[in-house]
CSV table of C-alpha atoms in Angstrom, one decimal:
chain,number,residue,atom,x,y,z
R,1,UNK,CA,15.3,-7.2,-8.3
R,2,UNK,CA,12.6,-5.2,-9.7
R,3,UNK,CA,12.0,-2.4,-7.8
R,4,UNK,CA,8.6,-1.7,-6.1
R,5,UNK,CA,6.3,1.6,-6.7
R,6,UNK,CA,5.6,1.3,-3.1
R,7,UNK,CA,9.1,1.6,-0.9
R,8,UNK,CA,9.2,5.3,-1.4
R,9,UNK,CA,5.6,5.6,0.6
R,10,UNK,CA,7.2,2.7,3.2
R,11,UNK,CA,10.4,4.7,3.7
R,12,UNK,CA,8.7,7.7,4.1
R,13,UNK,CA,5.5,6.3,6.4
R,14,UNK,CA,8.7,4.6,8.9
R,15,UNK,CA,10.2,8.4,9.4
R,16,UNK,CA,6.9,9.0,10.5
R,17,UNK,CA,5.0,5.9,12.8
R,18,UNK,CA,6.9,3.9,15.4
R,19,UNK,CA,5.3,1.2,13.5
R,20,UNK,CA,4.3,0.2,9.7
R,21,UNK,CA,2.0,-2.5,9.0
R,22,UNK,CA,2.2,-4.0,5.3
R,23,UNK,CA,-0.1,-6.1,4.3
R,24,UNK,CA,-1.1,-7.9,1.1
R,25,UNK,CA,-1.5,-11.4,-0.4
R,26,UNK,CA,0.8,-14.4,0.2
R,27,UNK,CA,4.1,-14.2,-2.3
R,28,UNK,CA,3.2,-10.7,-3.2
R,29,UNK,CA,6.7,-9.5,-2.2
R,30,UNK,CA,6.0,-7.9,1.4
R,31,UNK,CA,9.0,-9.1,2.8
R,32,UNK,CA,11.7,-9.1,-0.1
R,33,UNK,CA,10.3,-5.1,-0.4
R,34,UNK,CA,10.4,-4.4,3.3
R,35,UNK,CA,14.5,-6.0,3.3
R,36,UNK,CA,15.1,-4.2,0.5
R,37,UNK,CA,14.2,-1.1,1.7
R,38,UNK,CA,15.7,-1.5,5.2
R,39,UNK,CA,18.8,-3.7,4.8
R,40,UNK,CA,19.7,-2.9,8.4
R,41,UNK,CA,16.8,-4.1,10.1
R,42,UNK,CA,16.8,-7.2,11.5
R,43,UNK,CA,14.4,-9.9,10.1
R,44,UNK,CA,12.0,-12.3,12.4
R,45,UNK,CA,9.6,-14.2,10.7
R,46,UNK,CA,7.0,-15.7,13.4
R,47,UNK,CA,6.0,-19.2,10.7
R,48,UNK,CA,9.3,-20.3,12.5
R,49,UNK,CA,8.3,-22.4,15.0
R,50,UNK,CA,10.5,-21.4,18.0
R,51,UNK,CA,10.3,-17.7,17.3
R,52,UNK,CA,6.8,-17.8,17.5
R,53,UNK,CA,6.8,-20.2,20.9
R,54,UNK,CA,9.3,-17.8,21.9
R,55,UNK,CA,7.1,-15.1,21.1
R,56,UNK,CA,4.0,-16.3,22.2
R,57,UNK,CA,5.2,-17.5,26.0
R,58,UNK,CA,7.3,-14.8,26.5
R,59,UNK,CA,6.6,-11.6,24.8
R,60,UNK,CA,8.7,-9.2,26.7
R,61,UNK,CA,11.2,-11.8,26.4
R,62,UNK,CA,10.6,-11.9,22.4
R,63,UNK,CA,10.8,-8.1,22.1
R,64,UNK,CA,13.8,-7.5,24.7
R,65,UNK,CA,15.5,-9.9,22.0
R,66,UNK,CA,14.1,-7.4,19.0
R,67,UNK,CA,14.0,-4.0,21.0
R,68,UNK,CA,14.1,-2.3,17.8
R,69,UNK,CA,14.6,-1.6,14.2
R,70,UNK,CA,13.4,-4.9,13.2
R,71,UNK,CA,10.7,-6.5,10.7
R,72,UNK,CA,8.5,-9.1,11.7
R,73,UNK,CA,7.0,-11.2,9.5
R,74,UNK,CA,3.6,-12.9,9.6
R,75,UNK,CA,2.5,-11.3,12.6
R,76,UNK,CA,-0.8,-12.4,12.8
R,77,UNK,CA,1.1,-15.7,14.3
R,78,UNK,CA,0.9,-14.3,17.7
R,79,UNK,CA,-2.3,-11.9,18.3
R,80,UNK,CA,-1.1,-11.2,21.8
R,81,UNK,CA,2.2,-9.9,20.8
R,82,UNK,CA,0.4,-6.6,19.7
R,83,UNK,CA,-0.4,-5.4,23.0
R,84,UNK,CA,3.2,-5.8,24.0
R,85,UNK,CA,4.1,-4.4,20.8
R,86,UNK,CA,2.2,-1.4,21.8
R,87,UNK,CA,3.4,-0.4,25.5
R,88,UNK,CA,7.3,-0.7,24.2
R,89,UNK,CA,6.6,1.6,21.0
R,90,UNK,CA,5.1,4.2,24.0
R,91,UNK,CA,7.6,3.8,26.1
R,92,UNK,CA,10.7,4.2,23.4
R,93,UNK,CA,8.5,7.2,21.5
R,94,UNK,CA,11.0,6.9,18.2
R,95,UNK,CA,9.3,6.1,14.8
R,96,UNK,CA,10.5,3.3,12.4
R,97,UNK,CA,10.7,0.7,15.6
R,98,UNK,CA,9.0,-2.0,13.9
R,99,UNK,CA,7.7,-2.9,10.2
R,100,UNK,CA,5.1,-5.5,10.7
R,101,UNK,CA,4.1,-7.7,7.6
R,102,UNK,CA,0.9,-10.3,7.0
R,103,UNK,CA,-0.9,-11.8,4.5
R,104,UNK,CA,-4.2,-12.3,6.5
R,105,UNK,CA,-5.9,-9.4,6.4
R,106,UNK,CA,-8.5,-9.9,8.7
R,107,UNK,CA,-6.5,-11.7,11.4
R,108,UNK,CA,-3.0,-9.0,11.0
R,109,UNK,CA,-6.0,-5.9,10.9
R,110,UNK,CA,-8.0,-7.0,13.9
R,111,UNK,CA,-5.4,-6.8,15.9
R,112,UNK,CA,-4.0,-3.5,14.7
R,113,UNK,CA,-7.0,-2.0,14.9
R,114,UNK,CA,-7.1,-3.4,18.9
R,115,UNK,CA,-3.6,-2.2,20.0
R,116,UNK,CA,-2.2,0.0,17.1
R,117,UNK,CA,-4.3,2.3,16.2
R,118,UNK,CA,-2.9,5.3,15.7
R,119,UNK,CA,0.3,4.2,15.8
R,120,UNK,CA,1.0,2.6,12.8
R,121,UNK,CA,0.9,3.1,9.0
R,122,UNK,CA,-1.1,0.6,7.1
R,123,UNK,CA,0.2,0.1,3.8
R,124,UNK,CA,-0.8,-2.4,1.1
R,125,UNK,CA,1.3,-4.3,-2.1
R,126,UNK,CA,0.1,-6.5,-4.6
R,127,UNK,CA,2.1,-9.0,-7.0
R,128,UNK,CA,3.6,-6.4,-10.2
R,129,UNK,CA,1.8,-3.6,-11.5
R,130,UNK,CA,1.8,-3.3,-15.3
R,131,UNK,CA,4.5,-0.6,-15.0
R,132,UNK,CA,6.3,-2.0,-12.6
R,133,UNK,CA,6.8,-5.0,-14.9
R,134,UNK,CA,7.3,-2.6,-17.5
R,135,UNK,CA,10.0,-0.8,-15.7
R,136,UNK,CA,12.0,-4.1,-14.8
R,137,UNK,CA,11.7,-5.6,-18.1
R,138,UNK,CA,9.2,-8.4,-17.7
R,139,UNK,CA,6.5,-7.2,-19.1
R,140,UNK,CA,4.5,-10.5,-21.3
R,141,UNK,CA,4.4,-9.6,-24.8
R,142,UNK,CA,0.9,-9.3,-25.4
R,143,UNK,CA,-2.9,-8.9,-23.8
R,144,UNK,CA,-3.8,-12.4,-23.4
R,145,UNK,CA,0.0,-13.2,-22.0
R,146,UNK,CA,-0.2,-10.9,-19.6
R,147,UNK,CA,-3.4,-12.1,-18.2
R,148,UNK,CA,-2.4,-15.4,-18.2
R,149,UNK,CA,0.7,-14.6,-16.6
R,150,UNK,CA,-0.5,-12.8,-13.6
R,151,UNK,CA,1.7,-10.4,-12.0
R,152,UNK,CA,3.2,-12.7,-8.8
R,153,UNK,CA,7.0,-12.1,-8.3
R,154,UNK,CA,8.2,-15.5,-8.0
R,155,UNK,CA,7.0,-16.1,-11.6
R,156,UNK,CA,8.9,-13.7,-12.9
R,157,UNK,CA,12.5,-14.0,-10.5
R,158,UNK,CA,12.4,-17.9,-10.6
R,159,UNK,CA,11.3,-17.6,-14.3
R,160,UNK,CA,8.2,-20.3,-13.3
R,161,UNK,CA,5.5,-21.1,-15.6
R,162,UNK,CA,1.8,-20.6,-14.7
R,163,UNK,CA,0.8,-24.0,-14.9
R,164,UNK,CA,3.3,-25.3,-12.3
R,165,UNK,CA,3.0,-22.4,-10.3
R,166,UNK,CA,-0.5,-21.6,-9.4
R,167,UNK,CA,-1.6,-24.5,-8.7
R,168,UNK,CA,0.7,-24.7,-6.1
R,169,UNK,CA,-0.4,-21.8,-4.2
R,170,UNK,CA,-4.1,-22.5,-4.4
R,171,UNK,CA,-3.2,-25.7,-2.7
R,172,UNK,CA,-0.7,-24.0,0.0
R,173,UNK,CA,-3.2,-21.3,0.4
R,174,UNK,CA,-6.1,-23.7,1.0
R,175,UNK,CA,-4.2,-26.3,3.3
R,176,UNK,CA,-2.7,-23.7,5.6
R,177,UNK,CA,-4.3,-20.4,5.1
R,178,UNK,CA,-8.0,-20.9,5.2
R,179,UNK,CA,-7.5,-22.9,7.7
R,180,UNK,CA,-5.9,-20.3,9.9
R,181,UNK,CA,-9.0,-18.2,9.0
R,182,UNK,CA,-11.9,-20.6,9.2
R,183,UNK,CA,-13.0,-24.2,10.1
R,184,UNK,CA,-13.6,-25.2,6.7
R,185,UNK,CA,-14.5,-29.4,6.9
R,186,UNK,CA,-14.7,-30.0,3.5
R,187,UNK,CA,-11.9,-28.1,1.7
R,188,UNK,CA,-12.3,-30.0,-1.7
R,189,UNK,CA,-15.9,-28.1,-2.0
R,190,UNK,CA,-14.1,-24.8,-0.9
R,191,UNK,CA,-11.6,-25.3,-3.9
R,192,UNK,CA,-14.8,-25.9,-6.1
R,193,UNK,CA,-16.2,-23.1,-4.6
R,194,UNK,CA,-13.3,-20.1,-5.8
R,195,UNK,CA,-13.3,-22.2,-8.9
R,196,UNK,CA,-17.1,-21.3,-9.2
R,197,UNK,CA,-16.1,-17.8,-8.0
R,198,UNK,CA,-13.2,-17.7,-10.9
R,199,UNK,CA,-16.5,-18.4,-13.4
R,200,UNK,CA,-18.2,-14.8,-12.6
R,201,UNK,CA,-15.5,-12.6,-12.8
R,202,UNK,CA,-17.3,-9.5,-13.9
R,203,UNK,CA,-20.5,-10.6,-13.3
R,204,UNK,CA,-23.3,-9.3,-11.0
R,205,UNK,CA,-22.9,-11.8,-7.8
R,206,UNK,CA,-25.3,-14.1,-7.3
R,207,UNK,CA,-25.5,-15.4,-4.1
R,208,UNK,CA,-27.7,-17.8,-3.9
R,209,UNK,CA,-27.0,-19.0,-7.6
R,210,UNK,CA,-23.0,-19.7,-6.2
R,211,UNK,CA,-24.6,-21.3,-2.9
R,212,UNK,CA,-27.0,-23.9,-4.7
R,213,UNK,CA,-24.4,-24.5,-7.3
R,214,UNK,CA,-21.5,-25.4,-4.6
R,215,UNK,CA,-24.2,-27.3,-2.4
R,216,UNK,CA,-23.5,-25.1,0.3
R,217,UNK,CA,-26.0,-22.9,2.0
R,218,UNK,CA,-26.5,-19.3,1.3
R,219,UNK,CA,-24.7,-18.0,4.8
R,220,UNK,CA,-22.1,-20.5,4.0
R,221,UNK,CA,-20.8,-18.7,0.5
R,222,UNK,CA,-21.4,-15.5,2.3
R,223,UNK,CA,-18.7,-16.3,5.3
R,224,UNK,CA,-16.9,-18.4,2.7
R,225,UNK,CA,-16.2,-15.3,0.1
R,226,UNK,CA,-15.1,-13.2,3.1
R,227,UNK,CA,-12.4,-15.8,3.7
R,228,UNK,CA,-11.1,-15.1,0.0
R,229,UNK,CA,-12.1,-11.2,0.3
R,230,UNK,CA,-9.6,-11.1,3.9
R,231,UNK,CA,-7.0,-13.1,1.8
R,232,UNK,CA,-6.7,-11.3,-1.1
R,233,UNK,CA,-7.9,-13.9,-3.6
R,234,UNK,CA,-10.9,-11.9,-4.8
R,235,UNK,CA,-13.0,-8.8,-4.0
R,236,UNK,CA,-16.1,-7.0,-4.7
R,237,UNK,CA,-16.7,-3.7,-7.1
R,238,UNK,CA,-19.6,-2.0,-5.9
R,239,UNK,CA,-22.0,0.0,-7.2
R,240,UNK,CA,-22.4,3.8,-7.5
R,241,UNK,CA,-25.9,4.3,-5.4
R,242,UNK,CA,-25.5,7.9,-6.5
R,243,UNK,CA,-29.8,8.6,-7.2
R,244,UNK,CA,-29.2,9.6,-11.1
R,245,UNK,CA,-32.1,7.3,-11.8
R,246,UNK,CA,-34.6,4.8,-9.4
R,247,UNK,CA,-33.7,1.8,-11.4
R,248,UNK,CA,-30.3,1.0,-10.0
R,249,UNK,CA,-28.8,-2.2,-9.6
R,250,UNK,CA,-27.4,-2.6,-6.2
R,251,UNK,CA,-25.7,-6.0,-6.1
R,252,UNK,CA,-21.8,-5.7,-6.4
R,253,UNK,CA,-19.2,-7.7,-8.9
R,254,UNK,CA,-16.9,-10.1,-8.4
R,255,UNK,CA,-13.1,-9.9,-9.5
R,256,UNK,CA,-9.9,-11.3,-8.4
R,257,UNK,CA,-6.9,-9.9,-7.3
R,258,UNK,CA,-4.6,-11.8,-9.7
R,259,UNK,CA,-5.9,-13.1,-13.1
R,260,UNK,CA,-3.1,-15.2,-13.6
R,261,UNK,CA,-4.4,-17.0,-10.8
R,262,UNK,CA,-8.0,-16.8,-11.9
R,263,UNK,CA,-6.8,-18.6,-15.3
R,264,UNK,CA,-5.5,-21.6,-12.8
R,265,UNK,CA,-9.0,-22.0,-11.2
R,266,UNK,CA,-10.3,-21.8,-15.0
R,267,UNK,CA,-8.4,-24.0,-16.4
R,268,UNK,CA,-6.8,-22.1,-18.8
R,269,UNK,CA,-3.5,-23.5,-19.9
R,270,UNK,CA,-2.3,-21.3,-22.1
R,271,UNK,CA,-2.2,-17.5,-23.5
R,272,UNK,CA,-3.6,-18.7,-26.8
R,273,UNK,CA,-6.7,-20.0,-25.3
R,274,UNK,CA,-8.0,-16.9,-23.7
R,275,UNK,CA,-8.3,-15.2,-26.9
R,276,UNK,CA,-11.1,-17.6,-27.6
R,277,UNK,CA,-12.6,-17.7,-23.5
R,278,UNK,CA,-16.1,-16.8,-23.2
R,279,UNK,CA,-14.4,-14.9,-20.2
R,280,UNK,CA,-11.9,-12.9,-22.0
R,281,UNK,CA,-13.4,-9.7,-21.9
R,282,UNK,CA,-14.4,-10.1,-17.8
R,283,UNK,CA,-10.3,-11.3,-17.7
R,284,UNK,CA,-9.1,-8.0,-19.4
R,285,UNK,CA,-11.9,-5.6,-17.0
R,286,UNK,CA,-10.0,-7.4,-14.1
R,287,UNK,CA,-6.9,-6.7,-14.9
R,288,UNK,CA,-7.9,-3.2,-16.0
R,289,UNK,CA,-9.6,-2.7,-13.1
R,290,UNK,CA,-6.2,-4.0,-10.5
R,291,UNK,CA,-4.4,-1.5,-12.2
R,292,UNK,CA,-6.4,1.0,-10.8
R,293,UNK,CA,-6.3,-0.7,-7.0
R,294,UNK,CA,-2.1,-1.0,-7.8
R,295,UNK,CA,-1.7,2.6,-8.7
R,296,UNK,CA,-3.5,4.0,-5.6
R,297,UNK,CA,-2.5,1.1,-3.3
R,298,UNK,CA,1.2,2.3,-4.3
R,299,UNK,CA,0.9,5.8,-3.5
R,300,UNK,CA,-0.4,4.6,0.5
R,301,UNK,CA,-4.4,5.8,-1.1
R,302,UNK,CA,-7.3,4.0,-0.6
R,303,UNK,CA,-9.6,3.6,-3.6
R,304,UNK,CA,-12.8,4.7,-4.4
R,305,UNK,CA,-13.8,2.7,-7.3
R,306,UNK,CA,-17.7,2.0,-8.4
R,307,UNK,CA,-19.6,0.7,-11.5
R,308,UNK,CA,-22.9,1.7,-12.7
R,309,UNK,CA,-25.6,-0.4,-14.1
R,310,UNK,CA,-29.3,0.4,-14.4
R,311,UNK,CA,-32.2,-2.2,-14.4
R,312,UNK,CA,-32.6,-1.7,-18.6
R,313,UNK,CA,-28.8,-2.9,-18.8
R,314,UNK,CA,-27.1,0.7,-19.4
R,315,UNK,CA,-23.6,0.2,-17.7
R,316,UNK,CA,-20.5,1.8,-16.8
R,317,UNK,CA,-17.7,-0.8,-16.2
R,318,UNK,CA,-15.8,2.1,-13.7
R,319,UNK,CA,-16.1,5.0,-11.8
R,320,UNK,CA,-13.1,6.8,-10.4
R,321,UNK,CA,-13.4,9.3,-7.8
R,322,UNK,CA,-11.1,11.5,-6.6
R,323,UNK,CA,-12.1,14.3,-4.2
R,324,UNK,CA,-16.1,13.5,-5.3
R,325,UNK,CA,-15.7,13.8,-8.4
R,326,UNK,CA,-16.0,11.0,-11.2
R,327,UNK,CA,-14.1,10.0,-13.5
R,328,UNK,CA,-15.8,7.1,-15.9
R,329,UNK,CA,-14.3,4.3,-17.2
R,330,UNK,CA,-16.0,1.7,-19.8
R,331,UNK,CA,-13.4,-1.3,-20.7
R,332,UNK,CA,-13.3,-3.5,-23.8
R,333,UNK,CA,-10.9,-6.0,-24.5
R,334,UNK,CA,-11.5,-5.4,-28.5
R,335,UNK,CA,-8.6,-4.0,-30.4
R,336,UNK,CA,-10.8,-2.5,-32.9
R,337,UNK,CA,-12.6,0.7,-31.9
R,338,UNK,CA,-16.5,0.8,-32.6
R,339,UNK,CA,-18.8,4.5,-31.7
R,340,UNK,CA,-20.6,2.3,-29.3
R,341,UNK,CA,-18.2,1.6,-26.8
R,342,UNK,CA,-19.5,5.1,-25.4
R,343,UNK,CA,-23.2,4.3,-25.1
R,344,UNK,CA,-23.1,3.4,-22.0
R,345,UNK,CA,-21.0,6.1,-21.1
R,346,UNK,CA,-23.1,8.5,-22.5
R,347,UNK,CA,-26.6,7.6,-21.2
R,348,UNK,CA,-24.8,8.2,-17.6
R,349,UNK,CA,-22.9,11.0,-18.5
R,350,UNK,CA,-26.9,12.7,-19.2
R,351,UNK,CA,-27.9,11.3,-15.8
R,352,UNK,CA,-24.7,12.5,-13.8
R,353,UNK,CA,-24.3,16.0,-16.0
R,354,UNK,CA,-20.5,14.9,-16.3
R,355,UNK,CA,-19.1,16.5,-19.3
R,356,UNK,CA,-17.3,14.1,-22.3
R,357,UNK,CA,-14.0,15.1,-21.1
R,358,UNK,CA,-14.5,13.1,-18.3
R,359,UNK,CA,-15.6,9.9,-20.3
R,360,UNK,CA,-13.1,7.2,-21.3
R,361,UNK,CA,-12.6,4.3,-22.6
R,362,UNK,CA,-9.9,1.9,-22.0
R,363,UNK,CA,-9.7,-1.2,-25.1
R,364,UNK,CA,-7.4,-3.4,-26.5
R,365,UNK,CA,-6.2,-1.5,-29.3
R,366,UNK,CA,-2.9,0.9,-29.6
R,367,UNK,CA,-3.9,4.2,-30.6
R,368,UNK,CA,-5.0,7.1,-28.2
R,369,UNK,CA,-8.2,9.0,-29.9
R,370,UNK,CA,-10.3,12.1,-28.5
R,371,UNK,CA,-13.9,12.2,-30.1
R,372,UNK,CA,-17.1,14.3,-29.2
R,373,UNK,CA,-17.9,11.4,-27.1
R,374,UNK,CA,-14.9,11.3,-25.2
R,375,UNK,CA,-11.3,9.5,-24.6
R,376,UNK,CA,-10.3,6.3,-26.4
R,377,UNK,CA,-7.3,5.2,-24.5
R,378,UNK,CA,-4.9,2.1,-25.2
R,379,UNK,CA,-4.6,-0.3,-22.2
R,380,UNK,CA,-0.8,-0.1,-23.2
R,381,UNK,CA,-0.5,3.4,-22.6
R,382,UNK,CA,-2.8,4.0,-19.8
């Protein structure tokens, strides 16, 4: 088993909460982690039909059977568990009761944020980081095979290609899991929808563009991507707002959570043919960019991650703060280093009054380099 960044902070968070809640995207490895780390907890999981009858007729009856000391899984099952949930956690006052786990975010979070606030950790995990593949050996050889990969356990335990696999789980996730979340009639067009989605990775969103494209109405991609932003299929980068200049584009980006599984909805078959894809580059910002998510994510931090891009087209592919203070990011999939990977880096660095040190950027290449314009770092070594 490779080991996951994140059990430390989940160890820790249980010594400290009667409750932790971990959430993150179907097959991201909540509940192998969450065993792992607590082999002598018992394990519910409430997709069993007669645990979750059980649980949703009888609650006190359902938690009499589990006083303590136990995960449950998919606990947005039973919403009305919660409130339950929260009278016996008061009423024992130990911590590390239970360790609640969910891959809805919306559904597991609304009801958290109902009966559980305050008493319980919330904790995120994604499939693999890069150094967490790294670390357990199953790290692709190259760039283009690590997109193409992904970064979802299974792939890598059950040694499953991407071909076979993802398509799979777009069609699990569609048939049950959106339908859990929304009444979605027609879910062929919501399929052609992400697929449409999976076509601006990097790009500024355009609403109305995806709508009329879809043949869905404007309100109808806008519920529709918070389906896949409460799932964790894709989310949105925003922009920094910071008043540097008038001229500021406002209108987030669009990336995915797992670009393994964005290469499914493209049609990608292979690692050879991304280094041709008019979408390489957005492919490698993606996965640049979900390192960044993964490494704060693991640490129990949430992230504060921006781009900036004016109306003349001067961009900045990331900003990362920490404590209020940026820390700028421009990201090319090129192995070879050119000066003007910086000039967008540079034209905000004049607006901001950030010094070089502070300027990186992240490319395909091998070699580490500081210049007068600032940090040239390898993706490999980040």
């Amino acid at each position: 088993m490779i080991e996951r960044t994140l059990k430390g902070k989940v160890i820790e968070m249980a010594g400290k909460f009667p409750v932790v809640t971990l959430t993150g995207p179907r097959q991201s490895g909540k509940s192998t982690l969450l065993k792992h780390a607590f082999p002598d907890y018992q394990y519910v999981s409430l997709e069993d039909l007669d645990l979750r009858e059980l649980a949703t007729s009888d609650p006190r009856g359902f938690l009499d059977s589990y006083p303590r000391r136990v995960i449950i899984d998919e606990a947005q099952r039973v919403p009305s568990l919660f409130s339950y949930i929260q009278t016996h956690v008061d009423s024992l006052d130990e911590t590390g009761v239970y360790l609640l786990a969910g891959s809805h975010n919306f559904l597991l979070m609304e009801q958290v944020n109902q009966s559980l606030a305050g008493r319980t950790a919330i904790l995120k995990l994604l499939p693999f980081s890069h150094d967490e593949m790294k670390a357990g050996k199953v790290l692709p050889s190259s760039i283009n095979e690590e997109i193409f990969m992904g970064s979802y356990p299974r792939l890598y335990d059950k040694d499953i290609q991407p071909t076979d696999y993802y398509p799979y789980y777009i069609q699990t996730y569609v048939e049950r899991d959106v339908r859990q979340l929304k009444n979605i009639g027609n879910l062929s067009q919501f399929v052609k929808f992400i697929k449409l989605c999976a076509g601006r990775i990097g790009q500024l969103l355009n609403l109305s563009s995806l709508a009329n494209e879809c043949g869905i109405s404007v309100p109808t991609a806008t519920a529709w991507l918070s389906v896949l932003e409460a799932s964790y299929i894709c989310y949105l980068l925003h922009p920094d707002w910071n008043n540097f200049s008038k001229r500021l584009v406002k209108t987030p980006k669009l990336y995915f959570y797992d670009t393994g599984l964005a290469c499914s909805l493209l049609d990608i078959r292979s690692a050879e043919q991304i280094e041709t894809h008019f979408l390489r580059g957005g492919l490698f910002e993606n996965m640049v960019i979900n390192a960044f998510i993964k490494r704060a994510w693991n640490a129990g931090m949430d992230t504060d991650l921006r781009f900036w891009r004016d109306s003349q087209g001067n961009e900045v592919d990331l900003l990362f703060y920490h404590e209020g203070k940026p820390t700028a990011y421009e990201i090319k999939s090129g192995a070879t280093f050119s000066p003007d990977f910086f000039s967008g880096l540079n034209k905000w660095a004049k607006l901001s009054g950030t010094p070089y040190s502070q300027l990186n950027v992240i490319y395909g290449g091998k070699n580490d380099l500081s210049t007068s314009n600032g940090n040239l770092r390898a993706w490999e070594k980040l």
